[in-house]
Coordinates of C-alpha atoms in Angstrom, one line a residue:
M152 CA 8.9 9.0 -30.5
P153 CA 10.5 7.1 -27.9
L154 CA 9.3 6.9 -24.0
T155 CA 10.9 9.8 -21.3
I156 CA 10.4 10.3 -18.2
P157 CA 11.5 14.4 -16.6
P158 CA 14.0 14.7 -15.9
N159 CA 15.8 12.9 -18.5
D160 CA 18.8 11.5 -16.3
E161 CA 20.7 9.0 -17.0
H162 CA 19.0 7.3 -14.0
N163 CA 16.1 7.8 -15.5
Q164 CA 17.4 6.6 -19.0
N165 CA 19.1 3.7 -17.4
L166 CA 14.5 2.6 -16.3
V167 CA 13.2 3.5 -19.8
A168 CA 16.4 1.1 -21.5
R169 CA 14.8 -2.0 -19.3
V170 CA 11.0 -1.6 -18.9
H171 CA 10.1 0.3 -22.1
P172 CA 12.8 -0.4 -24.3
P173 CA 12.6 2.3 -27.0
D174 CA 14.4 -0.9 -29.6
W175 CA 12.1 -3.3 -28.4
K176 CA 10.8 -5.2 -30.9
N177 CA 7.5 -7.8 -30.1
P178 CA 7.8 -11.2 -31.5
D179 CA 5.6 -12.5 -34.1
P180 CA 3.0 -14.3 -31.8
A181 CA 2.4 -18.3 -31.1
D182 CA -0.3 -19.6 -32.9
K183 CA -2.3 -19.7 -29.3
Y184 CA -1.0 -19.1 -25.5
N185 CA -1.9 -20.9 -22.2
L186 CA -1.8 -17.8 -20.3
V187 CA -2.2 -14.2 -22.2
V188 CA -1.8 -11.5 -19.4
L189 CA -2.7 -8.1 -20.0
G190 CA -0.7 -5.7 -17.7
G191 CA 3.4 -5.2 -17.0
G192 CA 2.8 -4.6 -13.2
T193 CA 3.0 -6.4 -10.0
A194 CA -0.5 -8.7 -11.2
G195 CA 0.9 -9.3 -14.4
L196 CA 4.0 -9.6 -14.2
V197 CA 3.3 -12.1 -10.7
S198 CA 1.0 -14.5 -13.1
A199 CA 3.8 -14.2 -16.2
A200 CA 6.4 -15.2 -14.7
G201 CA 4.5 -18.0 -12.6
A202 CA 2.8 -19.5 -15.1
A203 CA 5.9 -19.3 -17.3
G204 CA 7.7 -21.3 -14.9
L205 CA 5.6 -23.5 -14.8
G206 CA 5.7 -24.5 -18.5
A207 CA 3.0 -22.5 -19.8
K208 CA 3.1 -20.6 -22.8
V209 CA 2.9 -17.2 -22.2
A210 CA 1.9 -13.5 -23.4
L211 CA 3.0 -10.3 -21.8
V212 CA 1.7 -7.0 -22.9
E213 CA 2.5 -3.6 -21.7
R214 CA 1.8 0.1 -23.1
N215 CA 3.8 1.8 -20.8
L216 CA 6.0 1.1 -17.9
L217 CA 6.5 -2.8 -17.0
G218 CA 6.9 -2.5 -13.4
G219 CA 3.4 -0.6 -12.7
D220 CA 2.8 1.8 -10.2
C221 CA 4.7 -0.1 -7.7
L222 CA 7.9 0.2 -9.4
N223 CA 7.5 3.7 -11.0
V224 CA 5.3 5.8 -9.4
G225 CA 4.1 4.0 -5.9
C226 CA 5.8 2.0 -3.7
V227 CA 9.7 1.9 -4.2
P228 CA 9.9 6.1 -5.2
S229 CA 8.2 6.5 -2.2
K230 CA 9.4 5.3 0.4
T231 CA 12.9 6.4 -0.7
L232 CA 11.2 9.0 -0.3
L233 CA 10.5 8.6 2.9
A234 CA 13.7 6.8 3.9
A235 CA 15.5 10.1 3.6
A236 CA 12.8 12.3 5.7
H237 CA 13.6 9.8 8.6
A238 CA 17.5 10.0 7.9
L239 CA 17.0 13.0 9.0
T240 CA 14.4 13.2 11.6
D241 CA 17.2 11.2 13.4
V242 CA 19.9 13.0 13.1
K243 CA 17.6 16.3 14.4
R244 CA 16.8 14.2 17.4
A245 CA 20.1 12.5 18.4
A246 CA 21.1 15.1 21.4
A247 CA 18.0 13.2 23.0
F248 CA 20.5 10.5 23.2
G249 CA 23.1 13.2 23.7
V250 CA 25.1 12.2 20.5
R251 CA 25.7 16.1 19.6
V252 CA 25.3 17.1 15.7
P253 CA 27.3 20.0 14.7
E254 CA 24.7 23.4 13.8
G255 CA 23.5 23.6 10.4
V256 CA 22.0 20.2 9.4
S257 CA 20.6 21.3 5.7
V258 CA 19.0 19.2 3.1
D259 CA 19.8 18.5 -0.3
F260 CA 17.1 17.7 -1.8
P261 CA 18.2 17.0 -5.7
A262 CA 20.4 14.8 -4.4
V263 CA 17.2 13.2 -2.9
M264 CA 15.3 12.7 -6.1
E265 CA 18.6 11.8 -7.7
R266 CA 19.2 8.8 -5.0
V267 CA 14.6 7.7 -5.7
R268 CA 16.1 7.9 -9.2
K269 CA 19.2 5.9 -8.8
L270 CA 17.1 3.1 -6.3
R271 CA 14.3 3.3 -8.9
A272 CA 16.4 2.3 -11.9
D273 CA 18.6 -0.5 -10.4
I274 CA 16.0 -2.2 -8.6
S275 CA 13.6 -2.2 -12.3
Q276 CA 16.2 -5.4 -13.9
N277 CA 13.5 -7.4 -11.8
D278 CA 11.5 -5.7 -13.3
S279 CA 12.4 -5.3 -17.1
A280 CA 11.5 -6.5 -20.6
K281 CA 15.1 -8.8 -21.0
R282 CA 14.6 -10.5 -17.2
F283 CA 11.0 -11.4 -19.0
S284 CA 11.9 -12.2 -22.7
N285 CA 14.3 -15.2 -20.4
L286 CA 12.0 -16.5 -18.6
G287 CA 10.3 -17.6 -22.1
V288 CA 8.1 -14.5 -21.7
D289 CA 6.4 -13.0 -25.4
V290 CA 6.3 -9.6 -24.2
F291 CA 4.8 -7.2 -26.4
L292 CA 4.8 -3.7 -25.5
G293 CA 1.9 -1.5 -27.3
D294 CA -2.3 -1.0 -27.3
A295 CA -4.1 -4.3 -26.4
R296 CA -7.6 -4.3 -26.7
F297 CA -10.2 -7.1 -27.2
T298 CA -11.0 -8.2 -30.3
G299 CA -13.0 -11.7 -29.4
R300 CA -13.4 -14.1 -26.2
S301 CA -10.2 -15.5 -26.9
T302 CA -8.8 -13.0 -28.9
V303 CA -6.0 -10.0 -27.8
E304 CA -5.0 -7.5 -30.6
V305 CA -1.6 -5.6 -30.2
D306 CA -0.6 -3.2 -32.4
G307 CA -2.2 -5.0 -35.3
A308 CA -1.0 -8.7 -34.0
T309 CA -3.6 -11.4 -32.9
L310 CA -2.7 -13.2 -29.7
R311 CA -4.6 -16.5 -29.0
F312 CA -5.2 -17.3 -25.6
K313 CA -6.5 -20.0 -23.3
K314 CA -6.8 -18.8 -20.7
A315 CA -6.4 -14.5 -20.5
V316 CA -5.9 -12.0 -17.2
I317 CA -6.7 -8.7 -17.2
A318 CA -4.1 -6.6 -14.3
T319 CA -4.0 -3.6 -16.2
G320 CA -4.3 -2.1 -12.6
G321 CA -5.4 1.8 -12.0
R322 CA -4.5 5.4 -11.6
A323 CA -5.1 8.8 -9.8
A324 CA -8.6 9.7 -9.9
A325 CA -9.4 13.2 -10.5
P326 CA -11.9 14.4 -8.2
P327 CA -14.5 17.2 -9.4
I328 CA -13.1 20.1 -7.8
P329 CA -14.2 23.4 -9.5
G330 CA -11.2 24.4 -10.9
I331 CA -9.0 21.3 -11.2
D332 CA -9.4 21.7 -14.5
Q333 CA -7.3 24.8 -15.0
I334 CA -4.5 24.6 -12.6
E335 CA -1.9 22.2 -13.2
Y336 CA -1.4 19.7 -9.6
L337 CA 0.5 16.5 -9.1
T338 CA -0.3 13.1 -8.2
N339 CA 1.5 10.3 -7.5
E340 CA 2.4 10.3 -11.1
N341 CA 4.0 13.1 -10.9
L342 CA 5.6 14.1 -7.8
F343 CA 8.6 12.1 -8.1
N344 CA 9.9 14.1 -11.3
L345 CA 10.3 16.5 -8.8
T346 CA 14.0 18.0 -8.8
E347 CA 13.4 21.0 -6.0
L348 CA 11.5 21.1 -3.2
P349 CA 8.2 23.2 -3.6
K350 CA 8.3 25.7 -0.5
T351 CA 4.6 25.5 0.0
L352 CA 2.4 22.2 -0.7
G353 CA -0.9 21.6 -1.1
I354 CA -2.3 17.8 -0.4
I355 CA -5.6 16.9 -1.4
G356 CA -6.7 13.6 0.6
A357 CA -5.2 12.3 4.1
G358 CA -5.0 9.2 3.3
P359 CA -2.1 6.9 3.6
I360 CA -0.3 8.6 -0.1
G361 CA -1.8 11.4 1.6
C362 CA -0.3 11.2 4.4
E363 CA 2.7 9.9 3.7
M364 CA 3.6 12.6 1.6
A365 CA 2.3 15.6 3.7
Q366 CA 5.7 14.0 6.4
A367 CA 8.2 13.3 3.7
F368 CA 7.7 16.9 3.0
A369 CA 7.5 18.8 5.8
R370 CA 9.9 17.2 7.1
L371 CA 12.6 17.7 4.2
G372 CA 11.5 21.2 4.6
S373 CA 8.3 22.3 2.9
E374 CA 5.5 24.0 4.7
V375 CA 2.6 21.7 4.6
T376 CA -0.8 21.5 4.9
I377 CA -3.5 19.0 4.2
V378 CA -6.7 19.1 3.0
E379 CA -9.2 16.1 3.7
A380 CA -13.1 15.9 3.1
M381 CA -14.0 13.6 6.4
P382 CA -14.0 14.7 10.0
D383 CA -10.7 12.9 10.2
I384 CA -7.7 11.8 8.7
L385 CA -7.1 8.0 7.6
T386 CA -10.4 7.0 8.5
R387 CA -10.5 3.7 7.4
E388 CA -8.0 2.8 10.1
D389 CA -8.4 2.3 13.7
Q390 CA -9.3 5.3 15.0
D391 CA -7.2 5.6 18.1
A392 CA -4.5 4.4 15.8
A393 CA -5.2 8.0 13.2
Q394 CA -5.5 9.8 16.3
I395 CA -1.6 8.5 17.4
I396 CA -0.4 9.6 13.6
R397 CA -2.9 12.7 13.5
D398 CA -0.6 14.2 16.7
A399 CA 3.1 13.2 14.8
L400 CA 2.0 15.1 11.6
V401 CA 1.1 18.1 13.9
K402 CA 4.7 17.6 15.9
D403 CA 5.7 18.0 11.8
G404 CA 4.4 21.2 11.8
I405 CA 1.5 19.8 9.0
E406 CA -1.2 21.9 9.3
I407 CA -4.4 19.5 8.6
I408 CA -8.0 20.9 6.9
T409 CA -10.9 18.1 8.0
S410 CA -14.2 18.3 7.0
A411 CA -13.6 20.4 4.6
E412 CA -16.5 21.7 2.6
N413 CA -17.0 23.9 -0.7
L414 CA -13.5 23.6 -2.1
K415 CA -12.4 25.6 -4.8
L416 CA -9.6 25.9 -6.9
S417 CA -7.8 28.6 -9.1
K418 CA -4.9 29.6 -10.4
Q419 CA -2.5 32.3 -9.7
S420 CA -0.7 34.4 -12.8
N421 CA 2.1 32.8 -11.3
G422 CA 1.9 29.2 -11.2
A423 CA 1.0 29.3 -7.7
V424 CA -2.9 27.7 -6.9
Q425 CA -4.9 28.9 -4.4
I426 CA -7.2 27.0 -1.9
S427 CA -10.4 28.1 -1.5
V428 CA -12.0 26.1 1.7
Q429 CA -14.7 25.5 3.7
S430 CA -14.0 23.8 7.2
G431 CA -17.3 24.7 10.3
E432 CA -18.0 28.3 10.0
E433 CA -14.8 29.1 8.9
T434 CA -13.4 30.2 5.4
R435 CA -10.2 29.9 4.4
E436 CA -7.9 31.3 1.2
L437 CA -4.7 29.5 1.2
T438 CA -1.8 30.0 -1.7
V439 CA 0.7 26.7 -2.2
E440 CA 3.6 26.7 -4.4
K441 CA 2.7 23.0 -5.3
L442 CA -0.7 20.9 -5.2
L443 CA -0.5 17.1 -4.5
V444 CA -4.2 15.4 -5.0
S445 CA -4.5 11.8 -3.8
V446 CA -8.1 11.5 -3.9
G447 CA -8.9 8.3 -4.8
R448 CA -8.1 5.5 -7.7
T449 CA -9.3 4.9 -11.3
P450 CA -9.8 1.2 -13.1
N451 CA -7.1 1.0 -16.5
I452 CA -10.2 -0.4 -18.8
D453 CA -10.0 2.1 -21.0
G454 CA -9.6 1.1 -24.7
L455 CA -9.6 -2.8 -24.1
E456 CA -12.9 -3.2 -25.4
L457 CA -13.9 -5.5 -22.4
D458 CA -17.4 -5.9 -23.9
V459 CA -16.4 -7.7 -27.5
A460 CA -15.0 -10.0 -25.2
G461 CA -17.8 -10.0 -22.4
V462 CA -16.4 -9.1 -19.8
D463 CA -18.3 -7.1 -17.5
H464 CA -17.4 -4.3 -15.7
D465 CA -18.3 -0.7 -13.9
P466 CA -16.9 2.3 -13.0
Q467 CA -14.9 0.8 -10.3
G468 CA -12.9 -1.9 -12.5
V469 CA -13.3 -5.0 -13.8
K470 CA -16.2 -7.3 -11.8
V471 CA -15.1 -10.4 -10.7
D472 CA -16.2 -13.7 -8.0
D473 CA -14.8 -15.0 -5.8
Y474 CA -12.3 -17.2 -8.4
L475 CA -10.9 -14.2 -9.8
R476 CA -13.0 -14.9 -12.7
T477 CA -14.5 -12.2 -15.1
T478 CA -18.0 -13.1 -17.0
N479 CA -15.9 -14.3 -19.4
S480 CA -14.6 -18.1 -18.3
K481 CA -11.9 -17.9 -20.4
I482 CA -10.2 -14.1 -18.4
Y483 CA -9.8 -13.7 -14.8
A484 CA -8.5 -10.3 -13.4
A485 CA -6.4 -9.9 -11.0
G486 CA -4.9 -6.3 -8.4
D487 CA -6.2 -2.8 -8.6
V488 CA -8.4 -3.5 -11.8
C489 CA -10.3 -5.6 -9.6
L490 CA -10.0 -5.5 -6.1
P491 CA -10.8 -3.0 -3.5
Y492 CA -7.9 -3.6 -1.6
K493 CA -5.0 -1.5 -3.8
F494 CA -2.0 -2.8 -2.5
T495 CA 1.1 -4.5 -4.5
H496 CA 1.3 -7.6 -2.2
V497 CA -2.7 -7.5 -2.7
A498 CA -1.8 -8.1 -6.5
D499 CA 0.9 -10.7 -5.7
F500 CA -1.4 -12.7 -4.5
S501 CA -4.6 -12.8 -6.1
A502 CA -2.0 -13.4 -9.7
R503 CA -1.1 -16.5 -7.5
L504 CA -4.3 -17.5 -7.4
V505 CA -5.3 -17.2 -10.6
I506 CA -2.6 -18.7 -11.4
Q507 CA -4.0 -22.1 -10.0
N508 CA -7.3 -21.1 -11.0
S509 CA -7.1 -20.5 -14.6
L510 CA -4.5 -22.8 -15.6
F511 CA -5.2 -25.8 -13.8
V512 CA -8.1 -27.4 -11.4
G513 CA -7.9 -25.1 -9.2
S514 CA -10.5 -23.8 -6.6
K515 CA -8.6 -21.3 -4.0
K516 CA -11.2 -18.1 -3.4
F517 CA -9.6 -14.9 -2.3
S518 CA -12.7 -13.8 0.0
A519 CA -10.2 -16.6 2.0
L520 CA -6.8 -14.7 2.3
N521 CA -6.2 -12.6 5.0
I522 CA -4.4 -9.5 4.1
P523 CA -2.4 -6.8 6.0
W524 CA -2.0 -3.0 5.3
C525 CA 0.9 -1.1 6.2
T526 CA 1.1 2.8 6.5
Y527 CA 4.6 4.3 5.8
T528 CA 4.4 7.4 8.1
D529 CA 6.8 7.5 11.3
P530 CA 5.4 5.6 13.8
E531 CA 3.4 3.0 11.3
I532 CA 0.4 1.6 11.2
A533 CA 0.2 -1.8 10.3
H534 CA -3.7 -3.7 10.3
V535 CA -4.9 -7.9 9.4
G536 CA -8.0 -8.7 9.6
L537 CA -11.4 -7.1 11.5
Y538 CA -11.4 -4.2 13.3
E539 CA -13.8 -4.0 16.2
E540 CA -16.8 -2.1 13.8
E541 CA -17.0 -5.2 11.5
A542 CA -16.1 -7.4 13.5
A543 CA -20.0 -6.2 15.6
E544 CA -21.2 -6.2 12.2
R545 CA -20.9 -9.4 11.6
D546 CA -22.1 -10.7 15.0
I547 CA -18.6 -11.8 16.3
D548 CA -18.2 -11.1 19.9
V549 CA -14.7 -10.0 20.9
D550 CA -12.3 -9.1 23.5
T551 CA -9.5 -6.7 23.0
F552 CA -6.0 -6.3 24.6
V553 CA -4.0 -3.7 23.8
K554 CA -0.3 -3.2 25.1
P555 CA 1.6 0.1 24.8
M556 CA 4.4 1.0 22.8
A557 CA 5.3 2.6 26.1
E558 CA 5.6 -0.4 28.5
I559 CA 8.1 -2.0 26.0
D560 CA 11.7 -1.1 26.4
R561 CA 12.7 -1.8 23.9
A562 CA 10.5 0.9 22.0
L563 CA 12.0 3.2 25.6
A564 CA 15.2 2.4 25.0
E565 CA 14.7 4.3 21.3
D566 CA 12.9 7.0 22.2
A567 CA 10.3 5.4 19.6
T568 CA 6.6 4.9 22.5
D569 CA 3.9 6.1 20.5
G570 CA 1.7 3.3 19.4
F571 CA 0.3 0.0 20.7
V572 CA -0.2 -3.4 19.7
K573 CA -4.2 -4.1 19.6
I574 CA -5.1 -7.6 19.3
H575 CA -9.1 -8.8 18.8
V576 CA -9.6 -12.2 19.9
Q577 CA -13.4 -14.1 19.4
K578 CA -14.3 -14.2 23.1
G579 CA -14.6 -17.8 24.7
R580 CA -12.2 -18.7 22.3
G581 CA -9.4 -16.8 21.8
Q582 CA -8.9 -17.0 17.8
I583 CA -7.3 -14.0 16.5
V584 CA -10.0 -12.2 14.4
G585 CA -7.8 -8.6 13.9
A586 CA -5.0 -6.5 14.9
T587 CA -3.7 -2.9 14.3
I588 CA 0.3 -2.0 15.3
V589 CA 1.2 1.2 15.7
A590 CA 4.8 1.3 15.7
R591 CA 8.0 2.8 14.5
H592 CA 8.4 -0.5 12.3
A593 CA 4.7 -1.8 12.5
G594 CA 4.4 -2.9 8.9
E595 CA 7.3 -5.5 10.3
L596 CA 5.4 -6.5 13.4
I597 CA 2.4 -7.3 11.4
S598 CA 3.5 -10.3 9.4
E599 CA 3.7 -12.4 13.7
I600 CA -0.7 -11.8 13.5
S601 CA -0.9 -12.4 10.1
T602 CA 1.0 -16.0 10.3
A603 CA -0.5 -16.7 13.1
M604 CA -4.1 -16.2 12.0
A605 CA -3.2 -18.1 8.3
G606 CA -1.9 -20.9 10.8
S607 CA -5.3 -20.4 13.2
L608 CA -3.1 -20.0 16.0
T609 CA -4.6 -18.5 19.3
L610 CA -3.8 -15.3 20.9
A611 CA -3.0 -18.2 24.0
A612 CA -0.9 -19.5 21.3
L613 CA 1.8 -16.2 20.4
A614 CA 1.9 -15.6 24.5
N615 CA 3.8 -18.9 24.4
V616 CA 6.1 -18.2 21.8
I617 CA 9.8 -17.2 22.8
H618 CA 11.1 -13.9 21.4
P619 CA 14.4 -12.4 21.6
Y620 CA 15.4 -9.9 24.4
P621 CA 14.7 -6.6 24.1
T622 CA 12.1 -6.5 20.9
Q623 CA 9.2 -4.4 19.9
A624 CA 8.1 -7.9 18.9
E625 CA 8.0 -8.7 23.0
A626 CA 4.8 -6.6 22.6
I627 CA 2.7 -9.3 21.1
R628 CA 4.2 -12.1 23.6
L629 CA 3.1 -9.3 26.2
T630 CA 0.0 -8.9 24.8
G631 CA -1.3 -12.5 25.2
D632 CA 0.0 -12.1 28.4
L633 CA -3.0 -9.5 28.5
Y634 CA -5.1 -12.3 27.4
S635 CA -3.7 -14.9 29.5
R636 CA -4.3 -13.2 32.5
A637 CA -8.0 -12.5 31.7
K638 CA -9.2 -16.1 32.3
L639 CA -7.5 -16.4 35.4
T640 CA -11.3 -15.0 37.1
P641 CA -11.7 -15.0 40.4
P642 CA -13.2 -18.8 40.8
V643 CA -10.3 -19.3 38.9
K644 CA -7.5 -17.9 40.8
K645 CA -9.3 -19.1 44.5
A646 CA -9.4 -22.6 42.8
F647 CA -5.8 -22.0 42.4
T648 CA -5.0 -20.9 45.9
Q649 CA -6.7 -23.8 47.4
W650 CA -4.7 -26.4 45.1
L651 CA -1.1 -24.8 46.3
K652 CA -2.0 -24.4 50.2
W653 CA -3.7 -28.1 50.2
S654 CA -0.4 -28.9 48.2
R655 CA 1.8 -27.6 50.8

């Protein structure tokens, strides 16, 4: 039966025609491949395209949709939906800039979601089976399983390899909540199939996905409640940053229930979901039209027969060393199936590392990468390197310098003053060890810090980089100025004063 994605409109039909063509015929296998890639998400596609571009004979196997989570149910649709929510918010905020908008601004949610589907289909040509076939990759659509330490079977065909990479990614996990098996709930895998805006939306989990989607749906008109077991939201992030996001979510009308215990779910006769949850001394009973569960991920390793290939694994995924080798020296892994950082850009760069280490005499270490990430709320949180607590755990003494966005002229002009640039440097050296940025475009700004860290630049060096005025990025240079001024200790200033007095 041909694969379909609801709603089965022209955009989703175009998507499927590109990333899992119903008339696709698998090629005859080569005698032996330099690289067999299992999984057609970001890590797999980068591995396949990179290796083929270098002249390797490559096979790529995907059982579902090429493009993986990022294209189909992750980055592309979620950020397109967020863009619609941002646009609506900008319209509603226009009066603060002296721009009068007529009354009655409304959201056409079906049109919003149609745009999501259209952009996803348009972008999918980059990940299409046809494109990779044209790159010289043998594309196999079907279930794969290892039949030995150097062989894979796909729909009855045997692929022999010198090296292989497992890049099968992960999927949303179903947490052990009483009643969850009795209800219909959303994950990122079916959220973007919606064509009607839910009047009420419950979200279990206040991580990046939960917070992003809470804000998007609240701004588009849903009544949103977040339920989180931890004492606060975004617990992985700098807590000064997380507090700004919490305030922003509350401002958007989102109710946040933290320290949630004794969570229970049940289905109502009309299909709605009832949530029973205890927070502190209070027990709450909520009924929501739709429920989004965004708690945890589980690796896609079922059916791969990893034990047959001698590949060690556990419930967190495939086990790899710092070179991304598995316990079978012929097989590597990349992306979400083996790494703690579940980001598209990490999958991309881990695949590049695998190409070097598997096809050549490479010794590139994953631990050498500086990994930035961003949560795309409004404002955004972006981070790279160590937090203060992590630096302390490693016995690294740091000085921290903070520049509020409220002191940045461009942020004032755009009424985007919530946030800051916070940079941690090694005490006495100025070497940057980590940074957090909270700003409307923090994801764009963090790359300057990542570049500095990759090039071993100090914060003093960033203070000497000329930034255009006025820009939000100027906050980075001004944070560098704080560091430079901190070096002007009283004895140094006294010496300068005496010198300048003498030289008058």
